[in-house]
Amino acid sequence: MNEQAKYKLKGFIFMFLSSSAMGGIGAFGRYINAPGDFISFGRNFIGFIALTVIFAVAARGNFKKLRATKLSPAMVFSGIFLGLLSGLYVISTQYTTLANASFLIYTGPIYSTVLAAIFLKEKLNGKGIACIAAVVLGMLFIVGIITPQGLTLDLDPKWMFGNMIGLLSGVAYGLYLFIGRYRQDCDSNVRSWWNFLFASVTILGLMAVDSLLSGGLKYTVKVDGVQQVDAAGQIMTAPWDILTMDATSWLVWIAAALITGFVAFHLLAYATKMLKAGELAAISYQETIMASLLGFVMFNEVLTPLQLVGGALIIAGGVSQIVFSTKAAGKAGEKIEKEEEIRESLQARLEREEEKEALR
């Protein structure tokens, strides 16, 4: 395996680890008595703090890179969209069904693939399209949009506001992945630092709006990680106050922020630099598999046969994309190596001819 293929494979590993870490946020959130947007804020703010500490203690050279890197609109909007994709998704779950919210945010990778094809000329071949189609179909099975009883996407007018917010979260997700393809010259550590900063500020703004719309921030009432419902079947909520949040919630909030925020988003910054939009899309749905596995292991949430089929489709599509892209990168690398060998051979020949001329 040449360097080109290794570089591509490394990008896929980063994306796989990132999406797997992101998939844990649902499990963590069940043990945090706090609003979802505050949890989203923690994922980015703790990431910003952690990366700053790493820069100061173990990687001081990154502060020099930070000062030397010119801040561009692409870097600013990358952070803003990172904050919007997680914050808007949380808000949408309060105003529409969970299946609707999940489906709408996962439209994001499709948008990024289309935008990259139009503006960055990252064309997809038939194999790439088939891989993305497989993982999207698998996602529809896993999140419960397609069931044996039919489609569960609820277009009732009462969910219109929540559906629009969910759609915007998907657009933000797609724009984040797409804009991540710009400024390839920027160091990934520096990019992550700015992403975390602007995302944190963005989510603070969303929290203010959410508080205004909801008459104060609220959290869902849970017992042993299970959401409680009232006699009418509505999810129970309670007013939230940061000063009265219990110790367990704080500990889990920090753990969730480090794993599903700092680790996940930092690795994602690397992946967006190394993979094309279509390649990112094919691996991003691994998040749904991880969420389902954690639900099964931690909460005995048994997967339906259709969800198992969905997981298999996501794995098959993702693995196929890795094989196709790595193979293509390997061929491109071989071509570059051959061209380099030819150049070196010609250069050596020219040098020998010059030596002969000098001896005459």
C-alpha positions as a Markdown table, in Angstrom:
| # | Residue | x | y | z |
|---|---|---|---|---|
| 1 | Met | 0.0 | 0.0 | 0.0 |
| 2 | Asn | 1.5 | 3.3 | -1.1 |
| 3 | Glu | 1.4 | 6.6 | 0.7 |
| 4 | Gln | -1.7 | 7.9 | -1.2 |
| 5 | Ala | -3.7 | 4.8 | -0.2 |
| 6 | Lys | -2.5 | 5.0 | 3.4 |
| 7 | Tyr | -3.5 | 8.6 | 3.6 |
| 8 | Lys | -7.0 | 7.8 | 2.3 |
| 9 | Leu | -7.4 | 4.9 | 4.7 |
| 10 | Lys | -6.2 | 7.0 | 7.6 |
| 11 | Gly | -9.0 | 9.5 | 6.8 |
| 12 | Phe | -11.6 | 6.7 | 6.8 |
| 13 | Ile | -10.3 | 5.5 | 10.2 |
| 14 | Phe | -10.7 | 9.1 | 11.6 |
| 15 | Met | -14.2 | 9.4 | 10.2 |
| 16 | Phe | -15.2 | 6.0 | 11.6 |
| 17 | Leu | -13.9 | 6.8 | 15.1 |
| 18 | Ser | -15.5 | 10.3 | 14.9 |
| 19 | Ser | -19.0 | 9.0 | 13.9 |
| 20 | Ser | -18.8 | 6.2 | 16.5 |
| 21 | Ala | -18.0 | 8.7 | 19.2 |
| 22 | Met | -20.9 | 10.9 | 18.1 |
| 23 | Gly | -23.3 | 8.0 | 18.3 |
| 24 | Gly | -22.8 | 7.9 | 22.1 |
| 25 | Ile | -24.4 | 11.2 | 22.8 |
| 26 | Gly | -27.9 | 9.7 | 23.2 |
| 27 | Ala | -26.8 | 7.2 | 25.8 |
| 28 | Phe | -24.9 | 9.9 | 27.8 |
| 29 | Gly | -27.8 | 12.3 | 27.5 |
| 30 | Arg | -30.1 | 9.9 | 29.3 |
| 31 | Tyr | -28.1 | 10.4 | 32.5 |
| 32 | Ile | -27.8 | 14.2 | 32.3 |
| 33 | Asn | -30.6 | 16.3 | 33.9 |
| 34 | Ala | -30.1 | 19.2 | 31.7 |
| 35 | Pro | -31.5 | 20.7 | 28.4 |
| 36 | Gly | -30.2 | 19.2 | 25.2 |
| 37 | Asp | -28.8 | 22.5 | 24.0 |
| 38 | Phe | -26.7 | 22.8 | 27.2 |
| 39 | Ile | -25.4 | 19.4 | 26.5 |
| 40 | Ser | -24.5 | 20.5 | 23.0 |
| 41 | Phe | -22.8 | 23.6 | 24.4 |
| 42 | Gly | -20.6 | 21.3 | 26.6 |
| 43 | Arg | -19.6 | 19.2 | 23.7 |
| 44 | Asn | -18.0 | 22.2 | 22.1 |
| 45 | Phe | -16.9 | 24.4 | 25.0 |
| 46 | Ile | -15.2 | 21.5 | 26.8 |
| 47 | Gly | -13.5 | 20.7 | 23.5 |
| 48 | Phe | -12.3 | 24.3 | 23.3 |
| 49 | Ile | -10.9 | 24.1 | 26.8 |
| 50 | Ala | -9.3 | 20.7 | 26.3 |
| 51 | Leu | -7.6 | 21.7 | 23.1 |
| 52 | Thr | -6.4 | 25.0 | 24.7 |
| 53 | Val | -4.9 | 23.0 | 27.6 |
| 54 | Ile | -3.2 | 20.6 | 25.2 |
| 55 | Phe | -1.7 | 23.5 | 23.2 |
| 56 | Ala | -0.4 | 25.1 | 26.4 |
| 57 | Val | 1.0 | 22.0 | 28.0 |
| 58 | Ala | 2.0 | 19.4 | 25.4 |
| 59 | Ala | 1.8 | 21.0 | 21.9 |
| 60 | Arg | 2.9 | 24.7 | 22.4 |
| 61 | Gly | 3.9 | 25.0 | 18.7 |
| 62 | Asn | 0.2 | 25.0 | 17.8 |
| 63 | Phe | -0.2 | 28.5 | 19.4 |
| 64 | Lys | 2.4 | 29.7 | 16.8 |
| 65 | Lys | 0.4 | 28.0 | 14.1 |
| 66 | Leu | -2.8 | 29.6 | 15.5 |
| 67 | Arg | -1.3 | 33.1 | 15.3 |
| 68 | Ala | 0.2 | 32.5 | 11.9 |
| 69 | Thr | -3.0 | 31.2 | 10.4 |
| 70 | Lys | -5.2 | 33.8 | 8.7 |
| 71 | Leu | -8.8 | 33.5 | 9.9 |
| 72 | Ser | -11.1 | 33.2 | 6.8 |
| 73 | Pro | -14.8 | 33.1 | 6.4 |
| 74 | Ala | -14.7 | 29.4 | 5.7 |
| 75 | Met | -13.2 | 28.8 | 9.2 |
| 76 | Val | -15.7 | 31.1 | 10.9 |
| 77 | Phe | -18.7 | 29.5 | 9.2 |
| 78 | Ser | -17.3 | 26.0 | 9.8 |
| 79 | Gly | -17.6 | 26.6 | 13.5 |
| 80 | Ile | -21.0 | 28.3 | 13.3 |
| 81 | Phe | -22.5 | 25.4 | 11.3 |
| 82 | Leu | -20.9 | 22.9 | 13.8 |
| 83 | Gly | -22.8 | 24.7 | 16.6 |
| 84 | Leu | -26.0 | 25.0 | 14.6 |
| 85 | Leu | -26.1 | 21.3 | 13.5 |
| 86 | Ser | -26.1 | 20.0 | 17.1 |
| 87 | Gly | -28.1 | 22.9 | 18.7 |
| 88 | Leu | -30.9 | 22.9 | 16.2 |
| 89 | Tyr | -31.2 | 19.1 | 16.3 |
| 90 | Val | -31.8 | 19.2 | 20.0 |
| 91 | Ile | -34.4 | 22.0 | 19.7 |
| 92 | Ser | -36.2 | 20.1 | 16.9 |
| 93 | Thr | -36.6 | 17.0 | 19.2 |
| 94 | Gln | -38.7 | 19.2 | 21.4 |
| 95 | Tyr | -41.1 | 20.2 | 18.7 |
| 96 | Thr | -41.4 | 17.1 | 16.5 |
| 97 | Thr | -41.1 | 13.4 | 16.7 |
| 98 | Leu | -37.6 | 11.8 | 17.4 |
| 99 | Ala | -37.8 | 9.9 | 14.1 |
| 100 | Asn | -38.5 | 13.1 | 12.2 |
| 101 | Ala | -35.7 | 14.9 | 13.9 |
| 102 | Ser | -33.2 | 12.0 | 13.3 |
| 103 | Phe | -34.2 | 11.7 | 9.7 |
| 104 | Leu | -33.9 | 15.4 | 9.0 |
| 105 | Ile | -30.5 | 15.9 | 10.5 |
| 106 | Tyr | -29.1 | 12.9 | 8.6 |
| 107 | Thr | -30.0 | 14.5 | 5.3 |
| 108 | Gly | -26.9 | 16.6 | 5.9 |
| 109 | Pro | -24.3 | 14.3 | 4.3 |
| 110 | Ile | -26.4 | 14.2 | 1.1 |
| 111 | Tyr | -26.4 | 18.0 | 0.9 |
| 112 | Ser | -22.7 | 18.1 | 1.3 |
| 113 | Thr | -22.1 | 15.5 | -1.4 |
| 114 | Val | -24.3 | 17.5 | -3.9 |
| 115 | Leu | -22.6 | 20.8 | -3.0 |
| 116 | Ala | -19.2 | 19.3 | -3.4 |
| 117 | Ala | -20.1 | 17.9 | -6.8 |
| 118 | Ile | -21.3 | 21.3 | -8.0 |
| 119 | Phe | -18.7 | 23.6 | -6.5 |
| 120 | Leu | -15.6 | 21.4 | -5.9 |
| 121 | Lys | -16.1 | 19.1 | -8.8 |
| 122 | Glu | -15.9 | 16.1 | -6.6 |
| 123 | Lys | -17.8 | 13.8 | -8.9 |
| 124 | Leu | -19.3 | 10.5 | -7.8 |
| 125 | Asn | -19.1 | 7.4 | -10.0 |
| 126 | Gly | -21.7 | 4.7 | -10.0 |
| 127 | Lys | -20.0 | 2.8 | -7.2 |
| 128 | Gly | -20.0 | 5.8 | -4.9 |
| 129 | Ile | -23.6 | 6.5 | -5.6 |
| 130 | Ala | -24.5 | 2.9 | -4.8 |
| 131 | Cys | -22.6 | 3.1 | -1.5 |
| 132 | Ile | -24.4 | 6.3 | -0.4 |
| 133 | Ala | -27.7 | 4.9 | -1.4 |
| 134 | Ala | -27.1 | 1.8 | 0.7 |
| 135 | Val | -26.1 | 3.7 | 3.8 |
| 136 | Val | -29.0 | 6.2 | 3.4 |
| 137 | Leu | -31.5 | 3.3 | 3.1 |
| 138 | Gly | -29.9 | 1.7 | 6.1 |
| 139 | Met | -30.3 | 4.9 | 8.1 |
| 140 | Leu | -34.0 | 5.0 | 7.2 |
| 141 | Phe | -34.4 | 1.5 | 8.7 |
| 142 | Ile | -32.4 | 2.2 | 11.8 |
| 143 | Val | -34.0 | 5.4 | 12.8 |
| 144 | Gly | -37.5 | 3.9 | 12.3 |
| 145 | Ile | -38.7 | 5.9 | 9.2 |
| 146 | Ile | -39.3 | 2.7 | 7.3 |
| 147 | Thr | -41.0 | 0.0 | 9.3 |
| 148 | Pro | -43.0 | -3.2 | 8.5 |
| 149 | Gln | -46.1 | -1.0 | 9.0 |
| 150 | Gly | -45.0 | 1.6 | 6.5 |
| 151 | Leu | -43.4 | 5.1 | 6.7 |
| 152 | Thr | -43.4 | 6.8 | 10.1 |
| 153 | Leu | -42.4 | 10.2 | 8.9 |
| 154 | Asp | -45.1 | 12.3 | 10.4 |
| 155 | Leu | -46.1 | 15.4 | 8.3 |
| 156 | Asp | -48.9 | 16.4 | 10.6 |
| 157 | Pro | -49.1 | 20.3 | 10.5 |
| 158 | Lys | -48.6 | 20.3 | 14.3 |
| 159 | Trp | -45.0 | 19.2 | 13.8 |
| 160 | Met | -44.3 | 21.8 | 11.1 |
| 161 | Phe | -42.2 | 24.1 | 13.3 |
| 162 | Gly | -40.1 | 21.2 | 14.7 |
| 163 | Asn | -39.7 | 19.7 | 11.2 |
| 164 | Met | -38.4 | 23.0 | 9.8 |
| 165 | Ile | -35.9 | 23.3 | 12.7 |
| 166 | Gly | -34.9 | 19.7 | 12.0 |
| 167 | Leu | -34.5 | 20.4 | 8.3 |
| 168 | Leu | -32.3 | 23.4 | 9.2 |
| 169 | Ser | -30.1 | 21.1 | 11.4 |
| 170 | Gly | -29.6 | 18.9 | 8.4 |
| 171 | Val | -28.7 | 21.8 | 6.2 |
| 172 | Ala | -26.2 | 23.0 | 8.9 |
| 173 | Tyr | -24.7 | 19.5 | 9.0 |
| 174 | Gly | -24.3 | 19.4 | 5.2 |
| 175 | Leu | -22.8 | 22.9 | 5.1 |
| 176 | Tyr | -20.4 | 21.9 | 7.9 |
| 177 | Leu | -19.1 | 18.9 | 6.0 |
| 178 | Phe | -19.0 | 20.9 | 2.7 |
| 179 | Ile | -17.1 | 23.9 | 4.1 |
| 180 | Gly | -14.7 | 21.6 | 5.9 |
| 181 | Arg | -13.4 | 20.8 | 2.4 |
| 182 | Tyr | -12.1 | 24.4 | 2.1 |
| 183 | Arg | -8.9 | 25.8 | 3.6 |
| 184 | Gln | -7.0 | 22.5 | 3.2 |
| 185 | Asp | -3.9 | 24.5 | 4.0 |
| 186 | Cys | -5.1 | 25.0 | 7.6 |
| 187 | Asp | -3.6 | 22.7 | 10.3 |
| 188 | Ser | -6.4 | 20.4 | 11.6 |
| 189 | Asn | -5.6 | 21.2 | 15.3 |
| 190 | Val | -5.9 | 25.0 | 14.6 |
| 191 | Arg | -9.1 | 24.4 | 12.6 |
| 192 | Ser | -10.6 | 22.4 | 15.5 |
| 193 | Trp | -9.7 | 25.1 | 18.0 |
| 194 | Trp | -11.6 | 27.7 | 16.0 |
| 195 | Asn | -14.5 | 25.3 | 15.3 |
| 196 | Phe | -15.0 | 24.7 | 19.0 |
| 197 | Leu | -14.8 | 28.4 | 19.8 |
| 198 | Phe | -17.4 | 29.6 | 17.2 |
| 199 | Ala | -19.6 | 26.6 | 17.8 |
| 200 | Ser | -19.8 | 27.4 | 21.6 |
| 201 | Val | -20.7 | 31.0 | 20.9 |
| 202 | Thr | -23.4 | 29.9 | 18.4 |
| 203 | Ile | -25.0 | 27.5 | 20.8 |
| 204 | Leu | -25.1 | 30.1 | 23.5 |
| 205 | Gly | -27.2 | 32.2 | 21.1 |
| 206 | Leu | -29.5 | 29.2 | 20.4 |
| 207 | Met | -29.9 | 28.6 | 24.1 |
| 208 | Ala | -31.1 | 32.2 | 24.5 |
| 209 | Val | -33.6 | 31.7 | 21.7 |
| 210 | Asp | -34.8 | 28.3 | 23.0 |
| 211 | Ser | -35.3 | 29.8 | 26.5 |
| 212 | Leu | -37.4 | 32.6 | 25.0 |
| 213 | Leu | -39.5 | 30.2 | 22.9 |
| 214 | Ser | -40.0 | 27.7 | 25.8 |
| 215 | Gly | -40.5 | 30.1 | 28.6 |
| 216 | Gly | -37.2 | 29.1 | 30.2 |
| 217 | Leu | -34.9 | 26.1 | 29.6 |
| 218 | Lys | -36.3 | 22.7 | 30.5 |
| 219 | Tyr | -35.0 | 19.1 | 30.7 |
| 220 | Thr | -36.8 | 15.8 | 30.2 |
| 221 | Val | -37.5 | 13.9 | 33.4 |
| 222 | Lys | -35.8 | 10.5 | 33.4 |
| 223 | Val | -35.6 | 7.5 | 35.8 |
| 224 | Asp | -32.7 | 5.1 | 35.4 |
| 225 | Gly | -32.1 | 6.6 | 31.9 |
| 226 | Val | -35.7 | 6.2 | 30.8 |
| 227 | Gln | -37.8 | 9.2 | 29.8 |
| 228 | Gln | -41.0 | 9.6 | 31.8 |
| 229 | Val | -44.4 | 10.3 | 30.2 |
| 230 | Asp | -47.5 | 11.7 | 31.8 |
| 231 | Ala | -51.1 | 10.3 | 31.6 |
| 232 | Ala | -51.6 | 11.9 | 28.2 |
| 233 | Gly | -48.5 | 10.2 | 26.8 |
| 234 | Gln | -46.5 | 13.4 | 26.6 |
| 235 | Ile | -42.8 | 13.4 | 27.7 |
| 236 | Met | -42.5 | 15.0 | 31.1 |
| 237 | Thr | -40.2 | 18.0 | 31.5 |
| 238 | Ala | -39.0 | 20.1 | 34.4 |
| 239 | Pro | -37.6 | 23.7 | 34.7 |
| 240 | Trp | -33.8 | 23.6 | 34.6 |
| 241 | Asp | -31.3 | 25.6 | 36.8 |
| 242 | Ile | -27.6 | 25.2 | 36.3 |
| 243 | Leu | -27.0 | 25.9 | 40.0 |
| 244 | Thr | -29.1 | 22.9 | 41.1 |
| 245 | Met | -27.9 | 20.4 | 38.6 |
| 246 | Asp | -26.9 | 17.2 | 40.4 |
| 247 | Ala | -23.3 | 15.9 | 40.7 |
| 248 | Thr | -24.0 | 12.8 | 38.5 |
| 249 | Ser | -25.3 | 15.0 | 35.8 |
| 250 | Trp | -22.2 | 17.1 | 35.9 |
| 251 | Leu | -19.9 | 14.1 | 35.7 |
| 252 | Val | -21.7 | 12.5 | 32.8 |
| 253 | Trp | -21.9 | 15.9 | 31.1 |
| 254 | Ile | -18.2 | 16.3 | 31.2 |
| 255 | Ala | -17.6 | 12.7 | 30.0 |
| 256 | Ala | -20.1 | 13.2 | 27.2 |
| 257 | Ala | -18.4 | 16.5 | 26.2 |
| 258 | Leu | -14.9 | 14.9 | 26.1 |
| 259 | Ile | -15.9 | 11.7 | 24.2 |
| 260 | Thr | -18.8 | 12.8 | 21.9 |
| 261 | Gly | -17.5 | 16.4 | 21.6 |
| 262 | Phe | -13.8 | 16.9 | 21.9 |
| 263 | Val | -12.7 | 13.5 | 20.5 |
| 264 | Ala | -15.5 | 13.2 | 17.9 |
| 265 | Phe | -15.4 | 16.7 | 16.5 |
| 266 | His | -11.6 | 16.9 | 16.6 |
| 267 | Leu | -11.3 | 13.7 | 14.6 |
| 268 | Leu | -13.9 | 15.0 | 12.2 |
| 269 | Ala | -11.8 | 18.0 | 11.5 |
| 270 | Tyr | -9.0 | 15.7 | 10.4 |
| 271 | Ala | -11.4 | 13.5 | 8.3 |
| 272 | Thr | -12.9 | 16.4 | 6.4 |
| 273 | Lys | -9.4 | 17.4 | 5.3 |
| 274 | Met | -8.5 | 13.9 | 4.1 |
| 275 | Leu | -11.8 | 12.6 | 2.5 |
| 276 | Lys | -14.1 | 13.9 | -0.2 |
| 277 | Ala | -17.7 | 14.8 | 0.7 |
| 278 | Gly | -19.1 | 11.5 | -0.8 |
| 279 | Glu | -16.6 | 9.5 | 1.2 |
| 280 | Leu | -17.5 | 11.3 | 4.4 |
| 281 | Ala | -21.2 | 10.7 | 3.8 |
| 282 | Ala | -20.7 | 7.0 | 3.4 |
| 283 | Ile | -19.1 | 6.6 | 6.8 |
| 284 | Ser | -21.1 | 9.3 | 8.7 |
| 285 | Tyr | -24.1 | 7.0 | 9.2 |
| 286 | Gln | -22.0 | 4.7 | 11.4 |
| 287 | Glu | -23.2 | 7.0 | 14.1 |
| 288 | Thr | -26.7 | 5.4 | 13.9 |
| 289 | Ile | -25.2 | 1.9 | 14.4 |
| 290 | Met | -23.3 | 3.0 | 17.5 |
| 291 | Ala | -26.4 | 4.6 | 19.0 |
| 292 | Ser | -28.4 | 1.5 | 18.3 |
| 293 | Leu | -25.8 | -0.8 | 19.8 |
| 294 | Leu | -25.5 | 1.3 | 23.0 |
| 295 | Gly | -29.3 | 1.3 | 23.3 |
| 296 | Phe | -29.3 | -2.5 | 23.1 |
| 297 | Val | -26.3 | -3.0 | 25.5 |
| 298 | Met | -27.3 | -0.4 | 28.1 |
| 299 | Phe | -31.0 | -0.2 | 27.9 |
| 300 | Asn | -32.1 | -3.6 | 26.5 |
| 301 | Glu | -33.6 | -1.9 | 23.4 |
| 302 | Val | -33.9 | -4.8 | 21.1 |
| 303 | Leu | -33.3 | -4.1 | 17.4 |
| 304 | Thr | -36.0 | -5.1 | 15.0 |
| 305 | Pro | -35.2 | -7.4 | 12.0 |
| 306 | Leu | -35.5 | -4.3 | 9.7 |
| 307 | Gln | -33.1 | -2.3 | 11.9 |
| 308 | Leu | -30.6 | -5.2 | 11.7 |
| 309 | Val | -30.9 | -5.1 | 7.9 |
| 310 | Gly | -30.4 | -1.3 | 8.1 |
| 311 | Gly | -27.2 | -1.8 | 10.1 |
| 312 | Ala | -25.9 | -4.4 | 7.6 |
| 313 | Leu | -26.6 | -2.0 | 4.7 |
| 314 | Ile | -24.7 | 0.8 | 6.4 |
| 315 | Ile | -21.7 | -1.5 | 7.1 |
| 316 | Ala | -21.8 | -2.9 | 3.6 |
| 317 | Gly | -22.0 | 0.6 | 2.0 |
| 318 | Gly | -19.3 | 2.0 | 4.2 |
| 319 | Val | -16.8 | -0.9 | 3.8 |
| 320 | Ser | -17.4 | -0.8 | 0.0 |
| 321 | Gln | -16.7 | 2.9 | -0.1 |
| 322 | Ile | -13.4 | 2.4 | 1.9 |
| 323 | Val | -12.3 | -0.4 | -0.5 |
| 324 | Phe | -13.2 | 1.5 | -3.7 |
| 325 | Ser | -11.6 | 4.8 | -2.5 |
| 326 | Thr | -8.5 | 3.3 | -1.1 |
| 327 | Lys | -8.0 | 1.2 | -4.3 |
| 328 | Ala | -8.5 | 4.3 | -6.4 |
| 329 | Ala | -6.0 | 6.3 | -4.2 |
| 330 | Gly | -3.5 | 3.5 | -4.5 |
| 331 | Lys | -3.7 | 3.6 | -8.3 |
| 332 | Ala | -3.3 | 7.3 | -8.3 |
| 333 | Gly | -0.3 | 6.9 | -6.0 |
| 334 | Glu | 1.3 | 4.3 | -8.3 |
| 335 | Lys | 0.9 | 6.7 | -11.2 |
| 336 | Ile | 2.6 | 9.5 | -9.3 |
| 337 | Glu | 5.4 | 7.1 | -8.2 |
| 338 | Lys | 6.0 | 6.0 | -11.8 |
| 339 | Glu | 6.1 | 9.6 | -13.0 |
| 340 | Glu | 8.6 | 10.4 | -10.3 |
| 341 | Glu | 10.7 | 7.4 | -11.3 |
| 342 | Ile | 10.7 | 8.5 | -14.9 |
| 343 | Arg | 11.7 | 12.1 | -13.9 |
| 344 | Glu | 14.5 | 10.7 | -11.7 |
| 345 | Ser | 15.7 | 8.4 | -14.5 |
| 346 | Leu | 15.7 | 11.3 | -17.0 |
| 347 | Gln | 17.5 | 13.5 | -14.5 |
| 348 | Ala | 20.1 | 10.9 | -13.9 |
| 349 | Arg | 20.6 | 10.4 | -17.6 |
| 350 | Leu | 21.0 | 14.1 | -18.2 |
| 351 | Glu | 23.6 | 14.3 | -15.4 |
| 352 | Arg | 25.5 | 11.4 | -17.0 |
| 353 | Glu | 25.5 | 13.1 | -20.4 |
| 354 | Glu | 26.7 | 16.3 | -18.8 |
| 355 | Glu | 29.5 | 14.4 | -17.2 |
| 356 | Lys | 30.5 | 12.9 | -20.5 |
| 357 | Glu | 30.5 | 16.3 | -22.2 |
| 358 | Ala | 32.7 | 17.6 | -19.4 |
| 359 | Leu | 35.3 | 14.8 | -19.9 |
| 360 | Arg | 35.5 | 15.6 | -23.6 |
